[in-house]
JSON list of C-alpha atoms and ligand atoms in Angstrom, two decimals:
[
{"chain": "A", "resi": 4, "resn": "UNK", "atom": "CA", "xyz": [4.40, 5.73, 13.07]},
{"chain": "A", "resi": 5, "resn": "UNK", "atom": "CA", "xyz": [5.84, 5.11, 9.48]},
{"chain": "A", "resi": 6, "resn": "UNK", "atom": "CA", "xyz": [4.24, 3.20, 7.34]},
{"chain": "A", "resi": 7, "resn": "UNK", "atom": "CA", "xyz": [5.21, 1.99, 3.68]},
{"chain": "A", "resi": 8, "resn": "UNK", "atom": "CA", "xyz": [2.34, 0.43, 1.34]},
{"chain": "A", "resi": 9, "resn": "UNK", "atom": "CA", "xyz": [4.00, -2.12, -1.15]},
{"chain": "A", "resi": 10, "resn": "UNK", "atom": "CA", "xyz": [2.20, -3.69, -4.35]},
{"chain": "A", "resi": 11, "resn": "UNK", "atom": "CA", "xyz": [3.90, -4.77, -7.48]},
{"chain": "A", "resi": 12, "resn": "UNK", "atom": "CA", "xyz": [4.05, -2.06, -10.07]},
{"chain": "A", "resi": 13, "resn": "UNK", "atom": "CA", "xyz": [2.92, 0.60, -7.20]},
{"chain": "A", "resi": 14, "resn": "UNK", "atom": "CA", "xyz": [0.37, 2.24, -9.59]},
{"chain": "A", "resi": 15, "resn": "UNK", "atom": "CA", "xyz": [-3.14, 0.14, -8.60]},
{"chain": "A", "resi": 16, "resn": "UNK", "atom": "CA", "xyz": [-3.08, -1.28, -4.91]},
{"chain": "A", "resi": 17, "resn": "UNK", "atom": "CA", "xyz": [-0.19, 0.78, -3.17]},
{"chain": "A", "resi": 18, "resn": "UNK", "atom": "CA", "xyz": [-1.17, 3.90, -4.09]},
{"chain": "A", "resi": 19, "resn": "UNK", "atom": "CA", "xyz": [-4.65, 3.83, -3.05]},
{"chain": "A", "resi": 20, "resn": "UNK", "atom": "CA", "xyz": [-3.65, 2.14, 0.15]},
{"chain": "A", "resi": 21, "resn": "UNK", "atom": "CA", "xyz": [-1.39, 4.79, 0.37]},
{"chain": "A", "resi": 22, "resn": "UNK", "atom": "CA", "xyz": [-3.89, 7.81, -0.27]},
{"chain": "A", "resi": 23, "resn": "UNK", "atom": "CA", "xyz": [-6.15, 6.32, 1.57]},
{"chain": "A", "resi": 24, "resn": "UNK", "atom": "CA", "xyz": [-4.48, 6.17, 4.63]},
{"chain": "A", "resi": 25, "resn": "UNK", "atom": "CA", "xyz": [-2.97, 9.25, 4.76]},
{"chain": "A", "resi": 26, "resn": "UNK", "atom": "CA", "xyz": [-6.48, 10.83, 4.25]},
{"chain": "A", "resi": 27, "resn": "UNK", "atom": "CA", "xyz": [-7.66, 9.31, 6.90]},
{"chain": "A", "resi": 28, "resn": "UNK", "atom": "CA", "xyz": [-4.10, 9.57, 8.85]},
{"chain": "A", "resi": 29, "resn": "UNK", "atom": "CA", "xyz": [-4.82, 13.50, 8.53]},
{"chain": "A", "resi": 30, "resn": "UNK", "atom": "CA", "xyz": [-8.18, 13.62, 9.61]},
{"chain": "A", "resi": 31, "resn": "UNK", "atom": "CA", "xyz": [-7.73, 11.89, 12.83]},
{"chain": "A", "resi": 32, "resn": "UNK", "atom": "CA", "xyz": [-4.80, 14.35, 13.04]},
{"chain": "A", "resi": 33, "resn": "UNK", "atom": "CA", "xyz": [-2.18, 11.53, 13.75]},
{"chain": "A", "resi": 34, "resn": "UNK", "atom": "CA", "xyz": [1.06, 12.82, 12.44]},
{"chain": "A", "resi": 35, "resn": "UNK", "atom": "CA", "xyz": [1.71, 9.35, 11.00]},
{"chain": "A", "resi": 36, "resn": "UNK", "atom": "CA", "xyz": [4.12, 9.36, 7.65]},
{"chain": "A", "resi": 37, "resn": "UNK", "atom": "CA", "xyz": [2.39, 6.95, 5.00]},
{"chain": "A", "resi": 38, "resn": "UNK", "atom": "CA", "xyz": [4.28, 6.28, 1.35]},
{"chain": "A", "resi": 39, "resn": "UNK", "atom": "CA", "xyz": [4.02, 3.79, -0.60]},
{"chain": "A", "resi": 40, "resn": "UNK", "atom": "CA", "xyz": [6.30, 1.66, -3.27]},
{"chain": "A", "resi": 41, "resn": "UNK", "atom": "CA", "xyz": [6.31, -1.54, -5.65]},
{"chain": "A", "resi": 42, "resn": "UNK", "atom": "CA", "xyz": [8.94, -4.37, -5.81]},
{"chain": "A", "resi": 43, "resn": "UNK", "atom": "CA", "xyz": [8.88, -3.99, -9.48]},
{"chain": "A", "resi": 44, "resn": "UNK", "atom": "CA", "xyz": [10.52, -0.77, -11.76]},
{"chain": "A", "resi": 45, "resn": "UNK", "atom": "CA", "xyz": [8.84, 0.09, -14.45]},
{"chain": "A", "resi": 46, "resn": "UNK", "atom": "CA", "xyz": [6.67, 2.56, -13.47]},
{"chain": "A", "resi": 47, "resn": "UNK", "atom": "CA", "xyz": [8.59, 4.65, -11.15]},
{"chain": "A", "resi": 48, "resn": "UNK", "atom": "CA", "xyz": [8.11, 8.53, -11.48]},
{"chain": "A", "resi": 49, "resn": "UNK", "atom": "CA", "xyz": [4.59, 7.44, -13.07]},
{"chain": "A", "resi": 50, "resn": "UNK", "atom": "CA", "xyz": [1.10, 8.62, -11.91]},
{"chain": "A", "resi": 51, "resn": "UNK", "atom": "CA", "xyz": [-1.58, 5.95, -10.35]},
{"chain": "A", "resi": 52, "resn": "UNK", "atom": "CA", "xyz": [-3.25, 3.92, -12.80]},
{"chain": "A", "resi": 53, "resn": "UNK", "atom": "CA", "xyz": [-5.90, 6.16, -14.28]},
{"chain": "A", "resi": 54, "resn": "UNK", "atom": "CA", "xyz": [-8.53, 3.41, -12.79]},
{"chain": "A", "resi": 55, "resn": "UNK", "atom": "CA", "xyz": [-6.91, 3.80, -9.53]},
{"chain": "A", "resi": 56, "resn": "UNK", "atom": "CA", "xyz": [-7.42, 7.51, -9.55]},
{"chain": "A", "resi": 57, "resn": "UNK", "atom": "CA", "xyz": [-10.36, 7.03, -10.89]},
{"chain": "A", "resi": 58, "resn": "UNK", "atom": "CA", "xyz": [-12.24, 4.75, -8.14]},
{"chain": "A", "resi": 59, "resn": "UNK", "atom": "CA", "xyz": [-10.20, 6.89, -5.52]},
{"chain": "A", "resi": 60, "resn": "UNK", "atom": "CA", "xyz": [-11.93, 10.22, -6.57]},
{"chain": "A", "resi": 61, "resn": "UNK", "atom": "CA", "xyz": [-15.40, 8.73, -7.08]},
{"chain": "A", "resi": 62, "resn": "UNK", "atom": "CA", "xyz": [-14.84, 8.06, -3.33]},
{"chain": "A", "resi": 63, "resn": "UNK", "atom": "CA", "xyz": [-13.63, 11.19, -2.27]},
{"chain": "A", "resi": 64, "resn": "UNK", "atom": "CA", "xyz": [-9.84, 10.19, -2.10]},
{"chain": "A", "resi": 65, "resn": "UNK", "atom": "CA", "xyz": [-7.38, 12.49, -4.73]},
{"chain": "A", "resi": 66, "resn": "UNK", "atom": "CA", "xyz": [-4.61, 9.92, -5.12]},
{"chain": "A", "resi": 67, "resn": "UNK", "atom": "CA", "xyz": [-3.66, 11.56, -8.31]},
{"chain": "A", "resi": 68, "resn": "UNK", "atom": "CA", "xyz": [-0.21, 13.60, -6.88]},
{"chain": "A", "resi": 69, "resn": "UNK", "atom": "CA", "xyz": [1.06, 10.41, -5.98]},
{"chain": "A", "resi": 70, "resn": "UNK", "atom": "CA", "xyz": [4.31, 9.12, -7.68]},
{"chain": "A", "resi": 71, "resn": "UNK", "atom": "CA", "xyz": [5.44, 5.49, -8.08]},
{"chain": "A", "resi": 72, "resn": "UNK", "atom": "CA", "xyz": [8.65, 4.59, -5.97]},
{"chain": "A", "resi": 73, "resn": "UNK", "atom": "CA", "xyz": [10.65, 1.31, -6.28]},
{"chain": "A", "resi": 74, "resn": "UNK", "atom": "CA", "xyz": [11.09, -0.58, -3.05]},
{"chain": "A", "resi": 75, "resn": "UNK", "atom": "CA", "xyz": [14.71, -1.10, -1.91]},
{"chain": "A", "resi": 76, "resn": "UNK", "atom": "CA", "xyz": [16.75, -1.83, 1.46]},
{"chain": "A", "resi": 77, "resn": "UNK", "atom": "CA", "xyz": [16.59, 1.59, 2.80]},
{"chain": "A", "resi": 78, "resn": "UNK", "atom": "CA", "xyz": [12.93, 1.30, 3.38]},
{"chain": "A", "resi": 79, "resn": "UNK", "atom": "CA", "xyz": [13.32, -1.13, 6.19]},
{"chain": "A", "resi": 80, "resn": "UNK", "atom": "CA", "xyz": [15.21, 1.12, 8.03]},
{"chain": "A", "resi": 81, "resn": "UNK", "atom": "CA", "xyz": [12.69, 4.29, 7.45]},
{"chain": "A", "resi": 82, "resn": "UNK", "atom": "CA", "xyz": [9.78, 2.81, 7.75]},
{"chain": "A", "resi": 83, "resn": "UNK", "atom": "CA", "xyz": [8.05, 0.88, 11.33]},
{"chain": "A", "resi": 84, "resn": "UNK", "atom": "CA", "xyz": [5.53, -1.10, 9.06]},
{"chain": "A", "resi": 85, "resn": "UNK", "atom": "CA", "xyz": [5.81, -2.40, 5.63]},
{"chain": "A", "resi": 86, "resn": "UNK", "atom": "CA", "xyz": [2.26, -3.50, 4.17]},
{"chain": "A", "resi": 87, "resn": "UNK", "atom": "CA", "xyz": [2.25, -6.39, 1.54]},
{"chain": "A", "resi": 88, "resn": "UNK", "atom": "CA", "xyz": [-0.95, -7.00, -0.85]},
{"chain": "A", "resi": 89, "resn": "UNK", "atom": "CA", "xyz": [-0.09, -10.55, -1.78]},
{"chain": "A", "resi": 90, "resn": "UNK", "atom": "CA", "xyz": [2.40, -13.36, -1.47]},
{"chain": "A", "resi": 91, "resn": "UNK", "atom": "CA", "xyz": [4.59, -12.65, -3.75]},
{"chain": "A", "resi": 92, "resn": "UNK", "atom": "CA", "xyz": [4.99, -9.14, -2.68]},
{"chain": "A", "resi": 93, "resn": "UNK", "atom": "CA", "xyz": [5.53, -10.59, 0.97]},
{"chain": "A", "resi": 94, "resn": "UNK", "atom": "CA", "xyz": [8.37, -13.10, -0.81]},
{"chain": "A", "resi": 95, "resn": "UNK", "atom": "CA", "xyz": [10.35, -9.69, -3.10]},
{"chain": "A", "resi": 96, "resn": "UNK", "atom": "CA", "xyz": [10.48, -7.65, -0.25]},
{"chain": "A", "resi": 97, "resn": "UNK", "atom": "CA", "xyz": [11.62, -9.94, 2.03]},
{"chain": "A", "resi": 98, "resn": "UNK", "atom": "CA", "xyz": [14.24, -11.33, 0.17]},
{"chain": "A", "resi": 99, "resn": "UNK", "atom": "CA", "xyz": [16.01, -8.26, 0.57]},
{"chain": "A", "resi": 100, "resn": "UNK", "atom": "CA", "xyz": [15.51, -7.94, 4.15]},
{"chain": "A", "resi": 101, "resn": "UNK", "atom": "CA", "xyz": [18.82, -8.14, 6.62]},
{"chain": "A", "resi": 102, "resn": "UNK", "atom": "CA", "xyz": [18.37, -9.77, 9.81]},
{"chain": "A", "resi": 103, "resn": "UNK", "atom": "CA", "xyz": [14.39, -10.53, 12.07]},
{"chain": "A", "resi": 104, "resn": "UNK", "atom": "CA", "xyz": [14.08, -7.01, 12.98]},
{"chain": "A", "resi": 105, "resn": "UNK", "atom": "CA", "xyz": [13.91, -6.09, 9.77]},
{"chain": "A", "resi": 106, "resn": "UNK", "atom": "CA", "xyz": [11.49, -8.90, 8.59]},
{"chain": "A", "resi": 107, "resn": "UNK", "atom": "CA", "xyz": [9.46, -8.27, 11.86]},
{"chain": "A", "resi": 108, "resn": "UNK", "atom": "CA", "xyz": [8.13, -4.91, 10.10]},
{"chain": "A", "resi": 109, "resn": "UNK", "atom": "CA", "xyz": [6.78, -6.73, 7.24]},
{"chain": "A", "resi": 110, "resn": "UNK", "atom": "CA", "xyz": [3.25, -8.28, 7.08]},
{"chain": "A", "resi": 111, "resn": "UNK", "atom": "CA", "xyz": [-0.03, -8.69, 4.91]},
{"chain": "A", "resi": 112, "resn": "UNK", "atom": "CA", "xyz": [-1.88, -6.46, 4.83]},
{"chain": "A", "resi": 113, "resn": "UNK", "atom": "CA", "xyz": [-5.12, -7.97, 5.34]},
{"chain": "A", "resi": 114, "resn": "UNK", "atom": "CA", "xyz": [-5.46, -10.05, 8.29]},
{"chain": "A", "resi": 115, "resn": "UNK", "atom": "CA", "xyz": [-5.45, -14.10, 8.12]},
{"chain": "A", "resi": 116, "resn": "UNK", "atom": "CA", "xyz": [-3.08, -14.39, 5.00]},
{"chain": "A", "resi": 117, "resn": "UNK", "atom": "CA", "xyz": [-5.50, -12.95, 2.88]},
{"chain": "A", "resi": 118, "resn": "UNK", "atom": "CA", "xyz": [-4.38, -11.28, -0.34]},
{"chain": "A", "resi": 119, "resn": "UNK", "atom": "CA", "xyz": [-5.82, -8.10, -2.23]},
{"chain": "A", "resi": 120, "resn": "UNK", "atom": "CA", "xyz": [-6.15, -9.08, -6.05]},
{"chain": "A", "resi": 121, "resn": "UNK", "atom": "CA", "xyz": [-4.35, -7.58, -8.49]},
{"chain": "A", "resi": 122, "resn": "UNK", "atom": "CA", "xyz": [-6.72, -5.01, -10.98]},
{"chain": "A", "resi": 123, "resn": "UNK", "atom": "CA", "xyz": [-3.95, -4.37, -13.08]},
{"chain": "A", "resi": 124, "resn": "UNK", "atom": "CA", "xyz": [-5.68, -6.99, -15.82]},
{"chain": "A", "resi": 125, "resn": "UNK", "atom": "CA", "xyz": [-8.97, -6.73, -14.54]},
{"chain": "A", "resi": 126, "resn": "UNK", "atom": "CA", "xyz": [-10.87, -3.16, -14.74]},
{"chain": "A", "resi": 127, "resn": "UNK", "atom": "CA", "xyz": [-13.69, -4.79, -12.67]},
{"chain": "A", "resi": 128, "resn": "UNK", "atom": "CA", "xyz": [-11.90, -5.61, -9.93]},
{"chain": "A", "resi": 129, "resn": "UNK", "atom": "CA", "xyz": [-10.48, -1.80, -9.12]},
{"chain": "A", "resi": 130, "resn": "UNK", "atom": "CA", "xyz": [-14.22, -1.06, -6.91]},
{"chain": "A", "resi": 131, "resn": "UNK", "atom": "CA", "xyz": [-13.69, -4.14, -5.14]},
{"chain": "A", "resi": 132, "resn": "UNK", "atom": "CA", "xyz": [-10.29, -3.69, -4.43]},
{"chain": "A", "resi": 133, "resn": "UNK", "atom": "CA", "xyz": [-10.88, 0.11, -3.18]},
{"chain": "A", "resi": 134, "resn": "UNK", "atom": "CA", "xyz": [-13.78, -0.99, -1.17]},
{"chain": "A", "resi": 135, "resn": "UNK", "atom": "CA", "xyz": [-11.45, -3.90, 0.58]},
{"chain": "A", "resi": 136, "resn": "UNK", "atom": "CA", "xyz": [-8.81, -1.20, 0.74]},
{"chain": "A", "resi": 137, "resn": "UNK", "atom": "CA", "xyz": [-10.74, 1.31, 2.62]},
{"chain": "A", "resi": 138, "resn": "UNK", "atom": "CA", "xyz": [-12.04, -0.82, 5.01]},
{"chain": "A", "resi": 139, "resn": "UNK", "atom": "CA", "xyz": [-8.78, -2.46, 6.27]},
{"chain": "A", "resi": 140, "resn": "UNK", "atom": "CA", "xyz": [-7.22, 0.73, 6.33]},
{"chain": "A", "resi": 141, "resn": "UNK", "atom": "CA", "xyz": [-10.15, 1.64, 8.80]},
{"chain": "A", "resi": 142, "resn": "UNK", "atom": "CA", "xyz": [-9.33, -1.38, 11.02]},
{"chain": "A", "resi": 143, "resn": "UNK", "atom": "CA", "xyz": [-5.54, -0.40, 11.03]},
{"chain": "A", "resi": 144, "resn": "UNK", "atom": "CA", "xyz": [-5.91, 2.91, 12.06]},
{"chain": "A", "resi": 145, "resn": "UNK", "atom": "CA", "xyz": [-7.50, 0.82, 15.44]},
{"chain": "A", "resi": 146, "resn": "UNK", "atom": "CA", "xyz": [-5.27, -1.75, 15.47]},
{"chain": "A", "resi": 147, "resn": "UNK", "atom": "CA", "xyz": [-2.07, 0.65, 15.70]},
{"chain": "A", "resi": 148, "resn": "UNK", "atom": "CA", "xyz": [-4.27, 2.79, 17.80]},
{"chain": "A", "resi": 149, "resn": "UNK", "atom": "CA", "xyz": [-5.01, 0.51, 20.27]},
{"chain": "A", "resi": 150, "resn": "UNK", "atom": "CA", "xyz": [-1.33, -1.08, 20.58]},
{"chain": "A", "resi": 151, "resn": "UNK", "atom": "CA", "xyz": [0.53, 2.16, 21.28]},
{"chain": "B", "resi": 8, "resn": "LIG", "atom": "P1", "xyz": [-0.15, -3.09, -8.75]},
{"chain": "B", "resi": 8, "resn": "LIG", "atom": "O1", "xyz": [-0.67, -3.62, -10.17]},
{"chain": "B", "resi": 8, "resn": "LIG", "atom": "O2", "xyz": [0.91, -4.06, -8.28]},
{"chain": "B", "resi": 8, "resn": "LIG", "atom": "O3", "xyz": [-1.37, -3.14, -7.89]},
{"chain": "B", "resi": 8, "resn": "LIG", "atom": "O4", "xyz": [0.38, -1.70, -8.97]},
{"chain": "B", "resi": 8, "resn": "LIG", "atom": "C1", "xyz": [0.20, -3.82, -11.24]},
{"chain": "B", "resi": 8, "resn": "LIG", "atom": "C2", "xyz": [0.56, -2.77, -12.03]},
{"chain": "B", "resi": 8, "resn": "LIG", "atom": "C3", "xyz": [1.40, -2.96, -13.11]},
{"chain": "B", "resi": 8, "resn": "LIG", "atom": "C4", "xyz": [1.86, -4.21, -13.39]},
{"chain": "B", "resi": 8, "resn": "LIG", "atom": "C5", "xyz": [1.51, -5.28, -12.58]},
{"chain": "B", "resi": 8, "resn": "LIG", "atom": "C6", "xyz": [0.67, -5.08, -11.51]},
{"chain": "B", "resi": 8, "resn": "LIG", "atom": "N1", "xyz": [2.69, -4.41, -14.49]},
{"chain": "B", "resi": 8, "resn": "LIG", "atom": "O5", "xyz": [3.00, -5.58, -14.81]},
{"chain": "B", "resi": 8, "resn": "LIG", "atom": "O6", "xyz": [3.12, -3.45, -15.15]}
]
C-alpha cells in the first residue's frame, strides 16, 4: 500500500499526516510507503512548519527530516491512495487527474466530507489539528486493514 498525504503548502497538515502514519505504519510492521506533498510550490525542499514539528515532537512523532514535495501527475500513478485535507485540495489535485482510475485513488481524508483546518494562520489550531490527525490516521490503518 502507497499512500500520498496532500495539503496546500505541504509544511502544516501533510507532513504530520505523513509522519504520523509512517510511525505508526512501522510499528505495526506493515511495509506500507507513506509521502506526502502540497498542490502549491513555494515551499518545496523546505522543513515542516516549526509549529508542525513542534506539536509532532511534544507527541512523540519527529517529523522534522521531512521535506516539502509539490504534487504533480506522476503521483497518481505511484501512489494507491491520495489523502486530501480540504476541498480545495480535493478540487487542485484532481484537476490534474487523467481518466476515473486515477480520480478513484483520491479522497478526504476524514470521513463524511469533513475537512482538517488549515493552522497555517492560526498557531492555535496546530494541537487540534494533530490531535484530529492522529486519530484518523488510527482509523485508517483499520480501514485499509480490514479491506485487504
Ligand atoms: P498546509 O498549510 O497546507 O497545511 O501546509 C499552509 C502552509 C503554507 C501556506 C498555506 C497553507 N502558504 O500560503 O504559504
Amino acid at each position: 500500500m502507497k499512500i500520498l498525504m496532500v495539503c496546500l503548502g505541504n509544511i502544516c497538515r501533510s507532513p504530520l499526516a505523513e509522519g504520523i502514519m509512517r510511525h505508526l505504519v512501522d510499528q505495526q510492521e506493515l511495509g506500507w510507503e507513506i509521502a506526502s506533498a502540497g498542490t502549491g510550490d513555494w515551499h518545496v525542499n523546505e522543513p515542516a512548519d516549526k509549529r508542525s514539528i513542534s506539536v509532532a515532537r511534544q507527541f512523540g512523532y519527529d517529523i522534522s527530516k521531512q521535506r516539502a514535495k509539490h504534487f504533480n501527475r506522476d503521483h497518481f500513478d505511484e501512489f494507491d491512495l491520495i489523502l486530501v485535507m480540504d476541498q480545495n485540495n480535493l478540487k487542485d489535485v484532481l484537476k490534474l487527474a487523467s481518466g476515473q482510475e486515477q480520480r478513484n485513488k483520491v479522497s478526504m481524508f476524514l470521513p463524511d466530507d469533513l475537512e482538517v483546518a488549515d493552522p497555517y494562520f492560526d498557531e492555535r489550531l496546530f494541537e487540534p489539528v494533530f490531535l484530529q490527525i492522529e486519530a484518523r490516521c488510527k482509523q485508517l490503518i483499520d480501514e485499509i486493514k480490514a479491506n485487504k
